[in-house]
Coordinates of C-alpha atoms in Angstrom, one line a residue:
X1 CA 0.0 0.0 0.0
X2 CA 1.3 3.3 -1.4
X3 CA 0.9 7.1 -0.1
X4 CA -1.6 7.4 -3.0
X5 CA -3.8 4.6 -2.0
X6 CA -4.4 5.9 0.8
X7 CA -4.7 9.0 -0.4
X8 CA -7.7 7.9 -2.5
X9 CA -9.4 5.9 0.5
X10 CA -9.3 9.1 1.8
X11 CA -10.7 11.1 -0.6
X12 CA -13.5 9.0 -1.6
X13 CA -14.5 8.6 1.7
X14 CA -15.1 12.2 2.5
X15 CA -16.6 12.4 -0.5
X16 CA -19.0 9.4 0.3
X17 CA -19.7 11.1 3.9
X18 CA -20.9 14.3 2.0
X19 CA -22.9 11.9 -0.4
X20 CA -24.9 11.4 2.8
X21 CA -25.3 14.5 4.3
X22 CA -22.4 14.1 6.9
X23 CA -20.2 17.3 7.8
X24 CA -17.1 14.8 7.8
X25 CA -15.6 11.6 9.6
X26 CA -14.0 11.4 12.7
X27 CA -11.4 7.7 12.9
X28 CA -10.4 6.8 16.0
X29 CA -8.0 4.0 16.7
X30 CA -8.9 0.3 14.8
X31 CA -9.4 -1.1 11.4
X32 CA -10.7 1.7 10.1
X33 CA -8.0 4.3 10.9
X34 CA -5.4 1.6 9.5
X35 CA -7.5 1.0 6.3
X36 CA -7.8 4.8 5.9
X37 CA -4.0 5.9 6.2
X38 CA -2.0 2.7 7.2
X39 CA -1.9 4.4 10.8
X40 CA -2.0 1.8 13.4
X41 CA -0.8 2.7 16.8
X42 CA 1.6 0.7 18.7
X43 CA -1.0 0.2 21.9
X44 CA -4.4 1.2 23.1
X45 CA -4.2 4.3 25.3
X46 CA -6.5 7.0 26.8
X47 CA -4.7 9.4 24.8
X48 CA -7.2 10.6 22.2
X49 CA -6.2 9.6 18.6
X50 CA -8.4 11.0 16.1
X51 CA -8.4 11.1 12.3
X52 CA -10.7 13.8 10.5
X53 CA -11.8 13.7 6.8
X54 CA -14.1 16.0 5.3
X55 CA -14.8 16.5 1.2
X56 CA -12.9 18.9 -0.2
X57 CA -10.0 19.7 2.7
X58 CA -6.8 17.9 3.2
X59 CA -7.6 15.0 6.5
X60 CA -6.0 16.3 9.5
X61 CA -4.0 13.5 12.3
X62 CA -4.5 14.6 16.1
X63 CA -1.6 12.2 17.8
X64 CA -0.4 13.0 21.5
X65 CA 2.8 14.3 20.6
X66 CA 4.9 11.7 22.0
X67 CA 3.5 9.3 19.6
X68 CA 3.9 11.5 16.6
X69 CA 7.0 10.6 15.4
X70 CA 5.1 7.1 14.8
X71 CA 2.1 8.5 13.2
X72 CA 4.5 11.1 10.8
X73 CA 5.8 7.4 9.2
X74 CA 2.7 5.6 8.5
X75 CA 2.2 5.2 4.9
X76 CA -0.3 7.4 4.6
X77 CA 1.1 10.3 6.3
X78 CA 2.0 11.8 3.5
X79 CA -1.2 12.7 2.3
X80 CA -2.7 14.5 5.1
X81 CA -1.8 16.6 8.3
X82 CA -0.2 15.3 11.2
X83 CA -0.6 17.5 14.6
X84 CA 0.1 16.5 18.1
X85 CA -1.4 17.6 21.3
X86 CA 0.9 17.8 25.0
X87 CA -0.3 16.0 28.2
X88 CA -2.1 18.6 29.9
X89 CA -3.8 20.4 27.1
X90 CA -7.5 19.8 26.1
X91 CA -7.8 17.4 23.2
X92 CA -11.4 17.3 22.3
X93 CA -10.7 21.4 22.2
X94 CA -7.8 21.0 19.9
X95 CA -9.8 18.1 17.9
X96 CA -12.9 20.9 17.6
X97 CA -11.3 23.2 15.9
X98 CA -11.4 21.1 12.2
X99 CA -15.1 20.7 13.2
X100 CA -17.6 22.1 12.1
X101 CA -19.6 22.8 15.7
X102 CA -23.5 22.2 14.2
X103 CA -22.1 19.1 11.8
X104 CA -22.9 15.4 12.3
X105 CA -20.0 13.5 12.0
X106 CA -19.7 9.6 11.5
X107 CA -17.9 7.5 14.1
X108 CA -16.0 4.8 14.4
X109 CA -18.3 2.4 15.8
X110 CA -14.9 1.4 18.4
X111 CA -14.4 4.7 19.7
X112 CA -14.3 5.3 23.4
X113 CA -17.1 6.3 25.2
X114 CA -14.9 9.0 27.2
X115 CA -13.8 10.6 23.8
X116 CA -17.2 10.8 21.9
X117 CA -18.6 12.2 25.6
X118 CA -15.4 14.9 25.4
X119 CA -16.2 16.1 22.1
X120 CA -19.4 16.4 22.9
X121 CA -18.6 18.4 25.8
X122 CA -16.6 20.7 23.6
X123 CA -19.4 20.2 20.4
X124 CA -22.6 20.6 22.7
X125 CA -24.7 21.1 19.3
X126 CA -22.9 18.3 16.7
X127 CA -24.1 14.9 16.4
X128 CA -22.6 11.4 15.7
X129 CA -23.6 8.8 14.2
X130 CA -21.7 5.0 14.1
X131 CA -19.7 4.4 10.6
X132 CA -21.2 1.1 10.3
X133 CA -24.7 2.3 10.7
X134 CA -23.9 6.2 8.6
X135 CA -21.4 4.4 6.0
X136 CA -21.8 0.5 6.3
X137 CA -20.1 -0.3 3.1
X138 CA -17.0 2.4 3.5
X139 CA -14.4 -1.0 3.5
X140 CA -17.1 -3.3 1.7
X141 CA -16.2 -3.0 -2.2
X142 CA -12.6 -4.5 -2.3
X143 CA -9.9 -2.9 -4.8
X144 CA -8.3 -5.8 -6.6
X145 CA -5.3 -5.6 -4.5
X146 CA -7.7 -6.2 -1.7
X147 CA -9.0 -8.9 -3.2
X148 CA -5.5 -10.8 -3.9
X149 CA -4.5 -10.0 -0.6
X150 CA -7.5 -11.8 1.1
X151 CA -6.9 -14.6 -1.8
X152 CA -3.5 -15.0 -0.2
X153 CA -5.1 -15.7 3.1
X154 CA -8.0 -17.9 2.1
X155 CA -5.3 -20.0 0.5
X156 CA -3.0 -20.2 3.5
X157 CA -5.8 -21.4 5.6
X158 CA -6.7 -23.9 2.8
X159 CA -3.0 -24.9 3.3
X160 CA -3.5 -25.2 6.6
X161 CA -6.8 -27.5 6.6
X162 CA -4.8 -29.7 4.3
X163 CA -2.1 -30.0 6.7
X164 CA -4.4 -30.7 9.7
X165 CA -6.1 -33.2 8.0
X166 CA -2.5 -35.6 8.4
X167 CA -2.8 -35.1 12.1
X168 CA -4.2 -37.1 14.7
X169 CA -7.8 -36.2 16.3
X170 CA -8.6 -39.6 18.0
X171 CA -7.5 -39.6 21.6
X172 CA -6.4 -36.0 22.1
X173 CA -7.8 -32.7 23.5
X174 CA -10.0 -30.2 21.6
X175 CA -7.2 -27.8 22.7
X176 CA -4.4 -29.5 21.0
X177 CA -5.9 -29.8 17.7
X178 CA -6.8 -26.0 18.0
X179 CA -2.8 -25.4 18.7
X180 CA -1.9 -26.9 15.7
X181 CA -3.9 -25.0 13.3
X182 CA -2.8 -22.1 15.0
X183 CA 0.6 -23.2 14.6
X184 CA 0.0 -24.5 11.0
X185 CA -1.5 -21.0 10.2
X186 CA 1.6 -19.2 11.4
X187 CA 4.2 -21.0 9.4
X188 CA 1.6 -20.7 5.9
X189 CA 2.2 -16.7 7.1
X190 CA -0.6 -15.6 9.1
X191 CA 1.1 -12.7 11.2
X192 CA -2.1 -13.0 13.9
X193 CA -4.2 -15.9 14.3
X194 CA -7.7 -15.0 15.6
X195 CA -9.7 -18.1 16.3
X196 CA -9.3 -21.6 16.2
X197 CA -12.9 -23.4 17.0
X198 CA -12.3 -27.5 17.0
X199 CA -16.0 -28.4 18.3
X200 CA -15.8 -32.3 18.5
X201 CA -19.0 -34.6 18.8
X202 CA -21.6 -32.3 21.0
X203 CA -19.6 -29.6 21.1
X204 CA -19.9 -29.1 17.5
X205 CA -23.0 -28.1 18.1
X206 CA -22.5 -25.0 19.5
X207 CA -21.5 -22.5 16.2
X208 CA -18.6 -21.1 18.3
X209 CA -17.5 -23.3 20.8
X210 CA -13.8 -22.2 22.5
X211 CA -11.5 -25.4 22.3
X212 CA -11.4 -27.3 25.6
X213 CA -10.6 -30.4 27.6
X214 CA -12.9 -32.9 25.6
X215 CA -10.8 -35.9 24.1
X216 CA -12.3 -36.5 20.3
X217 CA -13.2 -39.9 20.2
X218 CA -13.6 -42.2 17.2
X219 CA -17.2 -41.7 16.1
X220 CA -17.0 -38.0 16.4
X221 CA -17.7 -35.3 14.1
X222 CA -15.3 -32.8 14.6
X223 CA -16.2 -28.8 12.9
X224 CA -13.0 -27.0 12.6
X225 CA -13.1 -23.0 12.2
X226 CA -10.3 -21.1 11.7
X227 CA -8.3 -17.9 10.6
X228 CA -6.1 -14.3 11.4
X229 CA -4.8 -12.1 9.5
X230 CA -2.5 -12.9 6.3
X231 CA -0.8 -8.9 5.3
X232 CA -3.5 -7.0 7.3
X233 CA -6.2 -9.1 5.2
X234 CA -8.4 -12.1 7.2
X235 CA -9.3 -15.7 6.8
X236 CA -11.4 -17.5 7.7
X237 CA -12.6 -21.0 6.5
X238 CA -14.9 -24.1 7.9
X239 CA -14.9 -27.4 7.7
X240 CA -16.3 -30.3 9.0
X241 CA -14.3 -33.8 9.8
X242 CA -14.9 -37.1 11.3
X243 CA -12.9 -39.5 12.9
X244 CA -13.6 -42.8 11.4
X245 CA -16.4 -44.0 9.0
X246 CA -19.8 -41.3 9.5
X247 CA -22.7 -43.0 10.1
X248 CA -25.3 -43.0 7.5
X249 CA -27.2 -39.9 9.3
X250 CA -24.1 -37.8 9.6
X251 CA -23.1 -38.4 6.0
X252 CA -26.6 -36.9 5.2
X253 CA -26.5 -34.1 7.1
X254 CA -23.4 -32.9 5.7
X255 CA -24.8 -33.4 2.3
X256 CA -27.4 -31.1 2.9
X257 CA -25.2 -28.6 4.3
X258 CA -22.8 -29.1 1.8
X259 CA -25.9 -28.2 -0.8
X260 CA -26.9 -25.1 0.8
X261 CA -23.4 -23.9 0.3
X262 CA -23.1 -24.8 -2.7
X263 CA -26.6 -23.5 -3.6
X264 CA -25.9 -19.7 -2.4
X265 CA -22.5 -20.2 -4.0
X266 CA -24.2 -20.1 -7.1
X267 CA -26.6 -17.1 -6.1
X268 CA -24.0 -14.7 -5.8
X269 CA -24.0 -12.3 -8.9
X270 CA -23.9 -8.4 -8.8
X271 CA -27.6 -6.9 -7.7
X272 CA -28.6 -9.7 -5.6
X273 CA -29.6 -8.2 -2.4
X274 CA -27.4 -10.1 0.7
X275 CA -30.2 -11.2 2.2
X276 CA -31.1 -13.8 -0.5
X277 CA -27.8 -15.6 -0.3
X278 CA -29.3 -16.2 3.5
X279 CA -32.6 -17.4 1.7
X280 CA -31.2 -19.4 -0.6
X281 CA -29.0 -21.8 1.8
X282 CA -31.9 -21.6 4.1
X283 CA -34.5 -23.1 1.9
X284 CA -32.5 -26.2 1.0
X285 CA -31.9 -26.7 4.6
X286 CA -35.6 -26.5 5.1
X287 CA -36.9 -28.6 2.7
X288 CA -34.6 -31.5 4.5
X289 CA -36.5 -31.2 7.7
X290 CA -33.3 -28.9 9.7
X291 CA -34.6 -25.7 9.2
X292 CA -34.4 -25.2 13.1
X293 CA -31.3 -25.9 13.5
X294 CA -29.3 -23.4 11.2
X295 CA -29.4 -21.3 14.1
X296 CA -27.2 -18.3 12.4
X297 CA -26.9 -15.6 9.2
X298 CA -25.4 -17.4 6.3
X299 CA -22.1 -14.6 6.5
X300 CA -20.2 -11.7 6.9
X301 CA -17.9 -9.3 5.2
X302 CA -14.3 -9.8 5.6
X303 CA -11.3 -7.6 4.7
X304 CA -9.0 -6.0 7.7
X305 CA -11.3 -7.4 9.8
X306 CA -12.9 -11.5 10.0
X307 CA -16.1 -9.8 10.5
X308 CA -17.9 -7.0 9.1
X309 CA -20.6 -5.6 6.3
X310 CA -22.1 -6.8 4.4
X311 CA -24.0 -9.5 6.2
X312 CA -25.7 -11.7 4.1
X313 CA -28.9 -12.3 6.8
X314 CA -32.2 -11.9 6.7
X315 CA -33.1 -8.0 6.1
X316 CA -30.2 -7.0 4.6
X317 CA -31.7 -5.8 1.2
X318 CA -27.7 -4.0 -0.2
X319 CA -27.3 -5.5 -3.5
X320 CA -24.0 -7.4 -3.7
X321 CA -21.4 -4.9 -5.9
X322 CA -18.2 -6.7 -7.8
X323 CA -15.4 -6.9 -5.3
X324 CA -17.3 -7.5 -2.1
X325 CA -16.1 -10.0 -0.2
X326 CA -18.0 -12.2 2.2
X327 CA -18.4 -15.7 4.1
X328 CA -20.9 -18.2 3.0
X329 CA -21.2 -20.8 5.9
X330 CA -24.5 -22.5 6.5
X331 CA -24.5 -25.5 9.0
X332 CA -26.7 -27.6 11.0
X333 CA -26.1 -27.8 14.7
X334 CA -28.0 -31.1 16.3
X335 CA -28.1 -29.9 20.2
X336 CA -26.4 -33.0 22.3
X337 CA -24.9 -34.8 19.3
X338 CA -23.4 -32.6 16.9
X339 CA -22.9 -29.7 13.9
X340 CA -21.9 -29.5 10.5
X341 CA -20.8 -26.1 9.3
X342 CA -18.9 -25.5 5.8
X343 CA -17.6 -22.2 4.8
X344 CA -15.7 -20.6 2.3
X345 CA -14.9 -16.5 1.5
X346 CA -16.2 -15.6 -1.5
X347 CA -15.9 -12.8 -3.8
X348 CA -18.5 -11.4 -6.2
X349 CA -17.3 -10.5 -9.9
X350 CA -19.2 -9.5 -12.8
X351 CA -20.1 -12.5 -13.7
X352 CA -21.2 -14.0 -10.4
X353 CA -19.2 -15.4 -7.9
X354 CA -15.4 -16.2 -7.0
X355 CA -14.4 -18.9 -4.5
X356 CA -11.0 -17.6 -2.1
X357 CA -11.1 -21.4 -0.5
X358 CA -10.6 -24.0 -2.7
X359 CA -10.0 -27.3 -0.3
X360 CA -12.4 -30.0 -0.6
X361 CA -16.0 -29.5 0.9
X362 CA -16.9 -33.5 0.8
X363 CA -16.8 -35.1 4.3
X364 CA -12.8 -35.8 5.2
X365 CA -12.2 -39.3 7.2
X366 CA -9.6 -38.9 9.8
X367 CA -7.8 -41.3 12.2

């Protein structure tokens, strides 16, 4: 990522934020301030950090000063202003100066409570509203850099699901199986790994079960979850194992999960509103008699983040634009026995949809 691309992130989204009727944006620390300007400090703090971006004026840094040196080499620095305020001094007073005081501004939706509260203090007649409610699909549409980059990732996990699958499950601890992929992910590049969800025989039943004590026995169906970040772009990939041969009930209900993925797979194409990829994999599901037990939306956006817009869920009438990016996981989660979940990232293109994992979905037998 170059000065210029971030340059244009910036630009387009003040121009967005105007397209809307918002004064500006106001970035605080997260994924948004490092997909805006490549600006991530180096730990949380109470010190206010604030990015503001407004059509038509340069975007403006507020940094306490002894983190400004930092902030002056982030990638993006170079196309805005970078100004930092002294311990002792009144941020949200320095920070209300570039504002306008009778705008409404959108937020990032992770801002402290203590620094919107301050501004307001200082901005007694502006208004806020959350980015993900004012500008939900700011990071949505991926640049095809974007795209590769979150390519990268998927294939990495799909490197590390094929390198699980030569482990063994029978006889050890949820836990363990959940180090290895997080080990596995690491050395396939992964510079943070942010979840690792081995759910074996009940457990699996439970969409996002933490790894724990249980020993996976043979007989069990075993959902693994995983993924991080790959170059500041996520992963995040399902799929759903069993140790020995399935019975004739489990090999069914993966089939049928397995259809409803592959089903909403084939739904994606530019215009279809998100919440159809949900209806889609829902009505297979249905029609087999488990319609009660898909128990969650069918996916979520990914980029800088595993999880944001768009959702494809139920209400969620956004068309689906070339180079979003999004999960598509149905499953079927039996309570007391256990779930099938198979996901992949997908992209949409113009002529319908991309898949970013490519491992196979068909029931793996392991030892």
């Amino acid at each position: 990522m170059t000065r210029d691309d971030y340059e244009r992130r910036m630009d387009r989204a003040g121009r967005v934020a105007a397209n809307v009727g918002l004064a500006g944006l106001i970035v605080t620390p997260g994924p948004d301030l490092t997909w805006l300007c490549g600006y991530r400090p180096t730990a949380e703090t109470e010190r206010l950090t604030a990015l503001v971006i407004a059509a038509g004026r340069r975007p403006r840094l507020l940094v306490p000063v002894l983190e400004q040196p930092d902030a002056e080499r982030a990638a993006g620095a170079g196309a805005m202003d970078v100004t930092g305020w002294r311990d002792g001094a009144n941020p949200y007073n320095e920070l209300a100066k570039w504002l306008d005081p009778q705008g409404r501004y959108g937020m990032s939706d992770a801002t402290w409570a203590m620094h919107l509260l301050g501004l307001q203090r200082a901005l007694p007649e502006s208004a806020y509203g959350a980015l993900t409610e004012v500008l939900p699909m700011l990071r949505a549409v991926k640049d095809v850099h974007e795209v590769e980059r979150l390519a990268a990732a998927g294939a990495a996990a799909d490197a590390t699901y094929e390198a699980i699958l030569g482990v063994r499950f029978a006889g050890r601890r949820e836990h363990e199986v959940a180090a290895d992929l997080a080990r596995l992910l690491t050395e396939h590049g992964h510079s943070q790994v942010d979840f690792t969800v081995v759910g074996s025989g009940p457990n699996g039943a439970n969409p996002h079960h933490e790894a724990g004590d249980r020993v996976i026995g043979d007989g069990d169906m075993v959902v693994l979850d995983f993924g991080g970040l790959k170059d500041g772009y996520g992963s995040d990939t399902t799929r759903t194992v069993h140790v020995g041969e399935p019975t004739a009930e489990e090999r069914n209900v993966h089939d049928i999960v397995r259809e409803a993925q592959q089903a909403a797979f084939e739904a994606v194409r530019p215009g279809v509103a998100c919440q159809e990829i949900d209806r889609v994999a829902r009505k297979v599901i249905k029609a087999a008699g488990y319609g009660e037990y898909f128990i969650h939306r069918t996916g979520h956006g990914i980029g800088v983040t595993t999880h944001e817009p768009p959702y494809m869920v139920e209400g969620e009438h956004l068309p689906l634009v070339p180079g979003m990016c999004f999960s598509i996981e149905p499953g079927i989660y039996l309570p007391g026995r256990f779930g099938v979940r198979i996901e992949d990232i997908v992209t949409c293109t113009e002529s319908g949809g991309r898949r970013l994992n490519e491992t196979a979905r068909e029931m793996a037998v392991v030892s």
